[in-house]
XYZ file of C-alpha atoms in Angstrom:
696
model
C 420.996 53.221 170.957
C 418.039 54.823 169.313
C 415.924 52.415 171.510
C 417.762 53.408 174.487
C 417.091 56.797 173.684
C 413.532 56.707 173.068
C 413.396 55.202 176.816
C 414.793 58.202 177.994
C 412.407 60.239 175.714
C 415.258 61.575 174.042
C 414.796 62.506 170.191
C 417.518 62.615 167.274
C 417.980 65.731 165.088
C 419.955 66.389 162.520
C 421.761 69.297 163.696
C 422.712 70.006 167.037
C 421.962 73.591 168.203
C 419.980 74.620 165.401
C 418.005 77.251 166.161
C 414.283 76.114 167.331
C 415.993 72.215 167.747
C 416.993 70.330 171.098
C 419.635 68.712 171.718
C 419.814 64.841 171.116
C 421.143 64.158 174.825
C 418.781 66.504 176.340
C 415.347 64.714 177.624
C 412.341 65.836 175.725
C 410.330 68.045 177.826
C 407.289 66.755 178.629
C 405.090 69.803 178.331
C 401.353 68.283 178.169
C 402.162 65.971 180.974
C 402.845 69.532 183.083
C 400.086 70.959 182.305
C 397.694 67.849 182.990
C 399.650 67.902 186.558
C 399.106 71.304 187.010
C 395.420 70.827 186.398
C 395.591 67.929 188.405
C 396.909 69.675 191.989
C 394.888 72.814 190.965
C 391.547 70.694 191.084
C 392.942 68.943 194.517
C 394.051 72.091 195.718
C 390.217 73.422 195.387
C 388.817 70.485 196.820
C 391.333 70.659 199.854
C 390.594 74.067 200.162
C 386.237 72.890 199.975
C 387.151 70.374 202.791
C 389.320 73.120 204.949
C 385.925 75.504 204.409
C 383.371 72.810 205.750
C 385.217 71.627 208.790
C 385.585 75.501 209.628
C 381.651 75.447 208.928
C 381.156 72.381 210.905
C 383.049 73.837 213.874
C 380.474 76.939 213.771
C 377.663 74.981 213.682
C 378.628 73.572 216.783
C 379.185 76.838 218.174
C 375.649 78.095 217.104
C 373.922 79.042 220.212
C 370.074 78.964 221.298
C 367.869 82.001 222.081
C 366.724 81.330 225.563
C 364.137 84.350 225.011
C 362.786 83.060 221.898
C 362.856 87.517 221.016
C 362.920 85.973 217.043
C 358.863 84.569 217.068
C 358.015 88.022 218.748
C 357.322 90.814 216.261
C 359.232 93.935 217.525
C 357.286 96.379 215.811
C 353.677 95.278 216.368
C 350.734 96.622 218.433
C 351.528 94.571 221.078
C 355.259 95.302 221.378
C 354.295 99.060 221.750
C 351.573 98.193 224.298
C 354.384 96.448 226.157
C 356.479 99.288 225.768
C 354.195 101.768 227.297
C 353.602 99.365 230.136
C 357.180 99.002 230.969
C 357.104 102.741 231.690
C 354.300 102.098 234.688
C 355.677 98.747 235.658
C 358.729 97.266 235.211
C 359.298 94.965 232.401
C 361.576 92.514 234.279
C 361.707 88.169 233.997
C 359.496 87.185 236.630
C 359.971 83.860 238.716
C 357.058 82.067 240.453
C 358.515 79.873 243.354
C 355.688 78.001 245.237
C 356.053 75.480 248.139
C 353.541 72.925 248.757
C 353.550 70.387 251.747
C 353.575 66.750 250.645
C 350.357 65.616 251.780
C 348.345 68.354 250.473
C 347.886 69.897 254.233
C 348.159 73.220 255.817
C 351.718 74.966 255.841
C 352.858 75.006 259.850
C 353.889 78.391 260.784
C 357.428 76.882 261.563
C 357.753 75.893 257.748
C 356.665 79.349 256.475
C 359.125 81.037 259.233
C 361.731 78.786 257.253
C 360.649 79.244 254.034
C 360.042 82.761 254.709
C 363.910 82.846 255.391
C 364.784 81.127 252.302
C 363.013 83.863 249.852
C 365.039 86.311 251.883
C 368.112 84.576 250.875
C 367.216 84.053 247.807
C 366.631 88.093 247.399
C 370.487 88.757 248.508
C 371.413 86.053 245.211
C 373.345 87.629 242.219
C 370.930 88.662 239.464
C 368.016 89.122 241.610
C 366.341 92.495 242.002
C 363.724 91.684 244.427
C 362.163 88.219 245.952
C 359.346 88.493 248.233
C 356.391 86.183 249.888
C 352.596 86.861 248.008
C 349.426 86.160 249.887
C 347.449 83.405 247.789
C 343.992 81.959 249.188
C 345.485 78.650 249.165
C 346.652 77.988 252.907
C 348.616 74.572 251.301
C 350.980 76.925 249.395
C 353.706 79.984 250.163
C 354.420 81.651 247.020
C 356.855 84.017 246.408
C 357.463 86.028 243.135
C 361.684 86.832 242.092
C 362.161 89.542 240.042
C 365.405 88.599 237.926
C 367.459 91.155 236.041
C 367.827 90.838 232.316
C 370.851 89.379 231.655
C 371.130 85.486 231.608
C 367.498 85.173 233.610
C 367.333 81.703 232.991
C 370.720 80.509 234.212
C 369.898 82.880 237.327
C 366.244 80.770 238.030
C 367.871 77.503 237.320
C 370.429 78.765 240.723
C 367.319 79.593 242.136
C 365.540 76.479 241.998
C 368.543 74.613 242.843
C 369.241 76.805 245.847
C 365.613 76.401 246.786
C 365.254 72.663 246.369
C 368.398 72.419 248.824
C 367.502 74.416 251.312
C 363.552 73.678 251.584
C 362.443 72.052 254.991
C 361.980 68.353 253.631
C 357.971 68.245 254.422
C 357.475 70.814 251.224
C 357.849 70.206 247.560
C 359.247 73.168 245.382
C 357.490 74.346 242.017
C 358.805 76.848 240.133
C 357.446 78.361 237.120
C 357.820 81.925 234.889
C 358.336 82.806 231.353
C 362.255 82.784 231.673
C 362.040 79.169 233.055
C 360.100 78.067 230.409
C 361.839 79.683 227.742
C 365.246 78.869 228.834
C 364.012 75.015 229.265
C 362.408 75.029 225.669
C 365.840 76.344 224.314
C 367.732 73.939 226.214
C 365.365 70.784 224.974
C 365.936 72.368 221.249
C 369.688 72.561 221.449
C 369.653 68.802 223.088
C 367.462 67.663 220.028
C 369.372 69.065 217.542
C 372.711 67.203 218.446
C 370.931 64.078 218.615
C 367.698 63.718 216.359
C 369.438 65.101 213.238
C 372.462 62.542 213.066
C 369.636 59.665 214.119
C 367.016 60.719 210.957
C 370.832 61.111 209.340
C 371.578 57.384 210.025
C 368.144 56.109 209.187
C 368.309 57.830 205.775
C 371.578 55.987 205.169
C 370.323 52.748 205.898
C 367.450 53.059 204.103
C 369.865 54.104 201.075
C 371.967 51.301 201.990
C 369.530 48.977 201.487
C 368.120 50.034 198.216
C 371.766 50.573 196.550
C 373.669 48.106 198.537
C 376.908 49.895 197.990
C 378.407 52.249 200.601
C 379.124 54.587 197.446
C 375.638 55.177 196.509
C 374.394 55.845 199.573
C 376.891 58.693 200.320
C 376.155 59.996 197.425
C 372.469 60.365 198.082
C 373.204 62.191 201.278
C 376.295 63.865 200.210
C 374.803 67.162 199.057
C 372.020 67.563 201.785
C 374.821 67.483 204.541
C 377.254 69.383 202.876
C 374.734 72.231 202.904
C 373.205 71.511 206.291
C 376.831 72.462 207.520
C 377.411 75.244 205.114
C 374.321 76.710 206.264
C 374.596 75.948 210.315
C 378.201 76.869 209.863
C 377.523 79.995 208.387
C 374.647 81.117 210.836
C 376.987 80.202 213.645
C 380.043 82.475 212.843
C 377.593 84.721 212.355
C 376.288 84.891 215.673
C 372.691 83.785 214.805
C 370.745 82.038 217.535
C 368.174 78.802 217.433
C 364.622 79.316 217.682
C 362.171 76.344 217.439
C 361.278 77.490 214.006
C 364.914 77.494 213.097
C 365.380 74.238 213.893
C 363.257 73.036 211.101
C 365.969 73.969 208.678
C 367.835 71.028 208.780
C 364.972 68.800 207.841
C 364.086 70.927 205.259
C 367.288 70.681 203.622
C 367.757 66.798 203.976
C 364.251 66.882 202.198
C 365.145 68.501 198.999
C 368.922 67.587 199.297
C 368.073 63.834 199.117
C 365.189 64.070 196.479
C 368.005 66.031 194.014
C 370.770 62.962 194.658
C 368.161 60.410 194.329
C 367.298 61.652 190.512
C 371.033 62.253 189.734
C 372.101 59.026 190.600
C 369.173 57.166 188.888
C 370.241 58.913 185.647
C 373.733 58.399 186.229
C 373.352 54.799 186.815
C 371.028 54.545 184.079
C 373.171 56.157 181.169
C 375.805 53.634 182.096
C 373.988 50.860 182.326
C 373.301 51.949 178.247
C 376.620 51.889 177.248
C 378.167 55.331 178.484
C 381.469 55.716 180.092
C 381.164 57.120 183.348
C 382.463 60.594 182.073
C 379.822 60.991 179.275
C 377.335 59.266 181.762
C 378.083 62.295 184.523
C 377.760 65.193 181.837
C 374.984 63.849 180.055
C 372.951 63.294 183.613
C 373.803 67.031 184.331
C 372.449 68.378 180.740
C 369.777 66.379 181.360
C 368.745 66.850 184.756
C 369.932 70.872 184.643
C 366.665 72.224 183.642
C 364.147 70.615 185.904
C 366.726 71.065 188.888
C 366.956 74.802 188.082
C 363.038 74.709 187.500
C 361.995 73.016 190.834
C 364.898 75.480 192.607
C 363.317 78.721 191.491
C 359.911 77.284 192.106
C 361.101 76.234 195.608
C 362.447 79.586 196.150
C 359.022 81.317 195.371
C 357.253 79.392 198.079
C 360.077 80.108 200.598
C 360.065 83.924 199.847
C 356.673 84.106 200.372
C 357.541 83.699 203.803
C 359.038 87.077 203.879
C 355.438 88.618 203.956
C 355.394 87.201 207.643
C 356.607 90.373 210.503
C 357.702 87.739 213.155
C 361.378 87.879 212.160
C 361.697 84.081 212.994
C 359.566 83.120 209.813
C 361.350 85.558 207.632
C 364.467 84.568 208.616
C 363.882 80.767 208.204
C 362.648 81.962 204.420
C 365.960 83.372 203.486
C 367.827 80.645 205.485
C 365.644 77.669 203.353
C 365.835 79.559 200.264
C 369.840 79.859 200.695
C 369.906 76.367 201.857
C 368.098 74.862 199.235
C 370.040 76.737 196.287
C 373.592 75.343 197.743
C 372.333 71.829 198.115
C 371.072 71.806 194.562
C 374.639 73.485 193.583
C 376.131 70.799 195.558
C 374.297 67.974 193.815
C 376.031 68.914 190.070
C 378.994 69.773 191.808
C 379.783 67.216 194.182
C 377.969 64.442 192.845
C 379.810 63.864 189.536
C 383.135 63.411 190.320
C 381.998 61.035 193.046
C 380.257 58.735 191.120
C 383.061 58.958 188.186
C 385.427 57.890 190.926
C 383.679 55.539 193.568
C 380.234 54.310 191.887
C 379.671 50.707 191.216
C 379.442 49.492 187.731
C 375.788 49.054 186.338
C 374.597 45.893 185.161
C 371.343 46.334 182.695
C 369.129 48.924 182.644
C 366.637 46.712 184.054
C 368.511 46.676 187.460
C 368.576 50.270 187.575
C 364.923 51.285 186.088
C 362.631 48.282 186.394
C 359.621 48.033 183.928
C 356.719 48.016 186.026
C 354.317 48.441 183.291
C 352.055 45.858 184.777
C 351.454 48.139 187.532
C 350.487 50.852 185.743
C 348.530 49.246 183.371
C 345.994 48.321 186.145
C 346.315 51.685 187.292
C 345.294 52.860 183.749
C 342.128 50.117 183.632
C 340.733 51.712 186.804
C 341.753 54.911 185.932
C 338.071 56.340 186.133
C 337.531 54.796 189.558
C 341.103 56.365 191.019
C 340.280 59.686 189.850
C 336.646 59.700 190.876
C 337.379 58.457 194.392
C 340.285 61.140 194.662
C 338.192 64.112 193.791
C 335.757 63.129 195.841
C 337.751 62.574 198.922
C 339.444 65.814 198.081
C 335.938 67.554 197.959
C 335.057 65.940 200.910
C 337.873 67.514 203.263
C 337.745 70.505 201.511
C 334.802 71.698 202.634
C 336.103 71.363 206.264
C 338.610 74.039 205.635
C 336.122 76.661 206.391
C 336.089 75.464 210.343
C 340.083 75.207 210.568
C 341.622 77.234 213.586
C 344.616 77.630 214.734
C 346.151 77.769 217.852
C 349.553 77.822 219.368
C 350.667 77.330 222.930
C 354.433 77.776 223.836
C 353.647 75.462 226.521
C 352.541 72.498 224.455
C 355.871 72.097 223.170
C 357.498 70.511 226.228
C 356.635 66.965 227.057
C 354.137 66.978 230.450
C 356.879 64.826 232.042
C 359.298 67.994 231.976
C 359.522 69.648 235.467
C 359.190 73.547 234.174
C 355.920 72.324 232.241
C 354.786 70.050 235.099
C 355.193 72.769 237.896
C 353.591 75.431 235.391
C 350.270 72.950 235.278
C 350.273 71.812 239.227
C 350.327 75.673 240.229
C 347.790 77.312 237.581
C 345.665 74.388 238.715
C 345.491 75.756 242.465
C 345.975 79.339 241.974
C 343.755 79.478 239.281
C 346.329 80.268 236.519
C 350.053 81.315 237.163
C 350.377 83.816 233.737
C 349.443 87.945 234.070
C 348.329 90.607 231.896
C 347.703 94.351 232.529
C 345.388 96.632 231.751
C 346.872 99.844 230.462
C 345.101 103.028 231.381
C 346.748 106.124 230.040
C 346.293 109.272 231.955
C 343.567 111.579 230.001
C 341.353 108.148 229.521
C 338.056 108.340 230.915
C 338.996 104.858 232.292
C 341.362 106.775 234.861
C 338.379 107.856 236.784
C 337.633 105.336 239.335
C 334.320 105.874 239.341
C 334.570 104.376 235.408
C 336.901 102.070 236.170
C 336.068 99.838 239.106
C 332.570 98.543 237.207
C 334.570 97.785 234.194
C 337.025 96.070 236.430
C 334.452 93.957 238.295
C 332.805 92.894 234.577
C 335.888 91.700 233.844
C 336.518 89.215 236.360
C 333.286 87.284 235.281
C 334.825 87.149 231.509
C 335.734 83.605 230.717
C 339.448 83.391 230.614
C 340.318 85.628 233.425
C 340.800 84.366 237.094
C 340.797 87.605 238.806
C 342.800 90.492 240.001
C 346.524 89.745 240.329
C 347.357 92.481 242.644
C 347.228 96.263 243.821
C 346.759 98.886 240.978
C 350.199 100.378 239.867
C 350.531 104.503 238.825
C 353.007 106.185 237.136
C 354.242 109.538 238.149
C 352.317 110.852 234.726
C 348.868 109.047 236.174
C 349.076 106.167 233.925
C 347.372 103.192 235.257
C 348.539 99.466 235.198
C 345.626 96.937 236.710
C 347.181 93.216 236.805
C 344.997 90.549 235.842
C 345.252 86.902 236.369
C 344.754 84.536 233.335
C 343.405 81.167 233.211
C 345.361 78.697 231.364
C 344.991 78.617 227.351
C 346.722 79.269 224.054
C 346.470 82.253 221.701
C 343.134 80.565 219.950
C 341.808 81.791 223.574
C 343.647 84.546 224.997
C 343.828 86.774 221.079
C 340.004 87.076 220.902
C 339.846 87.536 224.999
C 342.206 90.298 224.712
C 340.700 91.655 221.477
C 336.770 91.492 222.981
C 338.385 93.702 226.441
C 339.327 95.857 224.548
C 336.476 96.555 222.094
C 334.169 96.267 225.331
C 336.401 99.286 227.283
C 335.796 101.172 223.483
C 331.931 100.670 223.476
C 331.965 101.955 227.095
C 333.553 104.900 226.605
C 336.885 104.017 227.895
C 339.313 105.053 225.203
C 342.499 104.102 224.515
C 342.484 101.375 227.367
C 344.193 98.408 225.834
C 345.633 94.933 227.244
C 349.571 94.526 227.691
C 352.287 92.171 228.870
C 354.607 89.533 227.851
C 351.349 87.149 227.932
C 349.596 89.453 225.357
C 352.427 89.737 222.623
C 353.171 86.162 222.799
C 349.285 85.094 221.807
C 348.864 87.987 219.677
C 352.168 87.112 217.886
C 351.522 83.794 217.935
C 348.064 84.295 216.267
C 349.568 86.620 213.800
C 352.034 84.315 213.062
C 349.620 81.477 211.706
C 347.622 83.870 209.696
C 350.469 85.022 207.870
C 351.892 81.375 207.338
C 348.443 80.544 206.090
C 348.523 83.567 203.767
C 351.932 83.084 202.554
C 350.946 79.342 201.561
C 348.571 80.503 199.526
C 350.646 83.159 197.863
C 353.247 80.335 197.502
C 350.789 78.078 195.472
C 349.803 80.922 193.015
C 353.278 82.011 192.670
C 354.266 78.179 191.815
C 351.531 78.036 189.148
C 352.302 81.130 187.434
C 356.088 80.202 187.614
C 355.857 76.204 186.905
C 353.478 77.346 183.598
C 356.126 78.973 182.423
C 358.986 76.809 183.121
C 356.809 74.121 181.420
C 356.079 76.143 178.776
C 352.162 74.620 179.386
C 349.671 76.127 180.942
C 348.135 72.573 181.451
C 351.142 70.912 182.525
C 351.871 73.377 184.793
C 348.355 73.142 186.773
C 349.269 69.141 186.432
C 352.503 70.143 189.029
C 349.899 71.682 191.119
C 348.150 68.673 191.695
C 350.851 66.590 193.993
C 351.436 70.345 195.687
C 347.476 70.807 196.620
C 346.226 67.214 197.502
C 348.761 67.088 200.696
C 347.365 70.845 201.658
C 343.709 70.016 201.052
C 343.880 66.089 202.422
C 345.971 67.008 205.819
C 344.646 70.340 206.875
C 340.868 69.514 205.713
C 341.677 66.130 208.238
C 342.744 68.570 210.725
C 339.605 70.249 210.914
C 337.191 67.386 210.442
C 339.113 65.953 213.463
C 338.698 69.623 215.212
C 342.735 69.907 215.477
C 343.907 73.563 215.642
C 346.684 74.247 213.206
C 350.048 74.545 215.163
C 353.207 76.490 214.297
C 354.752 73.174 212.661
C 352.005 71.918 211.062
C 351.187 75.493 209.453
C 354.866 75.757 208.072
C 354.453 72.505 206.479
C 352.603 74.344 203.198
C 356.395 76.061 202.399
C 358.788 74.002 203.453
C 358.081 70.607 202.210
C 357.293 72.159 198.545
C 361.078 71.014 197.624
C 360.600 67.513 197.441
C 357.312 67.564 196.129
C 357.860 70.138 193.275
C 361.442 68.192 192.722
C 360.076 65.191 191.679
C 356.948 66.688 189.800
C 358.987 68.927 187.446
C 361.174 65.549 186.811
C 358.486 63.645 185.944
C 356.798 66.157 183.855
C 359.997 67.211 182.377
C 361.166 64.089 181.091
C 357.998 63.140 179.459
C 357.553 66.252 177.762
C 361.343 65.461 175.835
C 360.022 61.917 175.222
C 356.824 63.200 173.535
C 358.964 64.611 170.832
C 360.016 60.797 169.496
C 357.752 58.469 170.778
C 353.978 57.858 171.064
C 351.825 59.556 173.996
C 351.878 56.205 175.648
C 355.149 55.072 174.731
C 356.146 58.661 176.414
C 354.681 58.530 179.411
C 355.528 54.923 180.117
C 359.050 55.643 179.628
C 359.279 58.789 181.698
C 357.656 56.756 184.696
C 360.310 53.878 184.093
C 362.964 56.810 184.284
C 361.787 58.728 187.070
C 359.587 56.419 189.307
C 362.444 54.320 191.073
C 363.947 57.593 192.146
C 360.622 59.426 193.276
C 360.089 55.907 194.895
C 363.234 55.759 196.933
C 363.284 59.604 197.703
C 359.864 59.355 199.205
C 360.434 56.078 201.024
C 363.380 57.282 202.117
C 362.252 60.448 203.673
C 359.487 58.752 205.592
C 361.284 56.522 207.264
C 363.762 59.305 208.212
C 360.668 61.642 209.191
C 359.036 58.665 211.359
C 362.642 58.458 213.268
C 362.055 62.299 214.425
C 358.431 61.201 215.896
C 360.367 59.715 218.736
C 361.322 63.298 219.823
C 360.053 64.992 222.867
C 359.523 68.363 221.915
C 356.146 68.718 220.588
C 356.943 70.887 217.620
C 359.465 68.107 216.123
C 356.821 65.674 216.596
C 353.932 67.416 214.783
C 356.546 68.330 212.170
C 357.167 64.672 211.599
C 353.960 63.232 211.525
C 352.486 65.740 208.862
C 355.807 65.633 206.913
C 355.445 61.580 206.525
C 351.506 62.323 205.795
C 352.934 64.887 202.794
C 355.517 62.915 201.368
C 353.405 59.953 200.806
C 350.222 62.042 199.588
C 352.412 64.079 197.454
C 353.902 60.644 196.359
C 350.602 58.960 195.260
C 349.803 62.541 193.173
C 353.206 62.545 191.761
C 353.334 58.656 190.693
C 349.364 57.871 190.525
C 347.190 60.696 189.681
C 349.503 63.363 187.245
C 350.270 59.815 184.782
C 346.543 59.309 184.998
C 345.626 62.957 183.944
C 348.332 62.697 181.580
C 346.944 59.590 180.123
C 343.487 61.192 179.214
C 344.716 62.397 175.746
C 346.746 59.319 174.893
C 344.713 56.981 172.431
C 346.575 53.979 173.596
C 345.737 54.547 177.097
C 345.229 51.343 178.478
C 347.207 48.910 176.168
C 350.451 47.996 176.325
C 352.899 50.342 174.598
C 354.880 48.662 171.764
C 358.268 47.742 172.100
C 361.095 50.337 170.932
C 365.073 51.089 171.031
C 365.554 52.855 174.547
C 365.648 56.577 173.520
C 368.293 58.398 175.571
C 367.880 62.301 176.075
C 370.512 64.191 174.311
C 371.764 67.705 175.815
C 369.797 69.446 173.277
C 366.632 67.909 174.047
C 367.177 68.647 177.984
């Protein structure tokens, strides 16, 4: 009877019905079990809610639209924007499509073809979304050129319909060429949308394949990518639901979050496996790994945020928005590392066999580096000094047309027409009513001189006059980027001022694009310098040592000096993609460096200097090496892109990660070993020292 009662959870009591007692025939209430079940249900409900929100974010990410006019790349409050607004009072600021028809053999157009093409332009004039279409005279007798003024709505869609109609209805003896700002910007936006849909999944697959080769287990492979993917989906969904549109700079957010998320994940997985291999239970390994890595992770997050927040100094909306979004995404990536990985690794990670399998001792390699310490450091300093001498020759240039591949029809047509006509883009010389330049006797000699200036192909039409008396003189621009056009426009305005033609400015979409691009590159350069200065102060405070703070800057300064110095010596200009590297790659560089320096500082409290440095390299080296190799492989896969900015970003990112890895695992340890009396000699064998929570 007692055995049966025990099996059913019944306990006997002395007095049935006594106060505070339970009847023997009643089963014991499982209060503790109910509490645990309640916690489990709450935890599962929380995970279910998180997965639901993540799915909702994924839908929002797919809904995110592309900005066809790239408005975020233009400073809405700059001098170029104000001049363009003043020009709109004289000349309509409508999007213009340039439509040209040429014979296939390069011969002159026949009168019959000209008549048919004129009728086609007249039919285009009646299409929806078209304000005006008319034939323009050109000196090339093998061309018939028409300008189509579009409504400001969806100009790209209208331009595509016009080009399709021209292709269908043009005589078979002629070839259709089409160009213009709405067509070029719309084509670039469409290319960006396709790149994001195809390239990011390819990068993720490459990263997963590399992690799988190293870890050889699906759970660890997923753990390396999980926080980064969750941060990308969260940020993409948030921006998509808020209606923020993609631009060429915003598309770089996903690679940045991948780099930072993967670096943080690899360090956590490494710490977890090493603790488990040394005898800790899974729960204890997850808890201790969190305590060990929390301080360097918070320091890395703070320093990365400082670098990204320096982008807020830019007046270009796309750059400032990128700084805010990347900062929020980096914070999310680090939060996901400490929130998602502990339960994932406890539940799914494979058993670790030995510490040597997780962190192999590569002391022989480091001792070889120590024996050649002077040669390595002197060689690194010599290369750095040689490349730094070229920084004074560094120049910036940005031509949005170069972002498109040469095989893209919009760019091919642009290049063809620019070669035949001398240029296809125009700007206007804006003359206020009360300016001395409004006098024809003062204006005409000035225009005659402008026609001889390199970069200006000549006049592009008749002079327009507003009811108030302001003049707008159209000028045809030769092909060129911001490095050519920004100084050209400044020289024109300075020359006008020197001749006494006050308040004469150059205005138009081409002017705003060139000046905003030039300003964008300048602001990115100053942002990088500001971020390095802020990083130095933050790392000195975070590491509680001015020497360690300066050492932490080495892996950040080496890539910037070597890459920009090499670009200068090769006479290659800095573009938007290469200029953004300085701020966007800080996350992965700072993350690896701070983990190494923090671990070394903690181990110095209980180990000899040489032993502490050796143990820090054993613990942090595999994670640094894996994250660097995986990211290099991932960015190399993006070099297959057909978008110029993505290719440039990928190549420079690979070089940055490789140089930063060299600085972190070679230069910084050799500099740390400078004060070690046992440097160059094998470390004495000791028992493994655990990082206790109070040490971290």
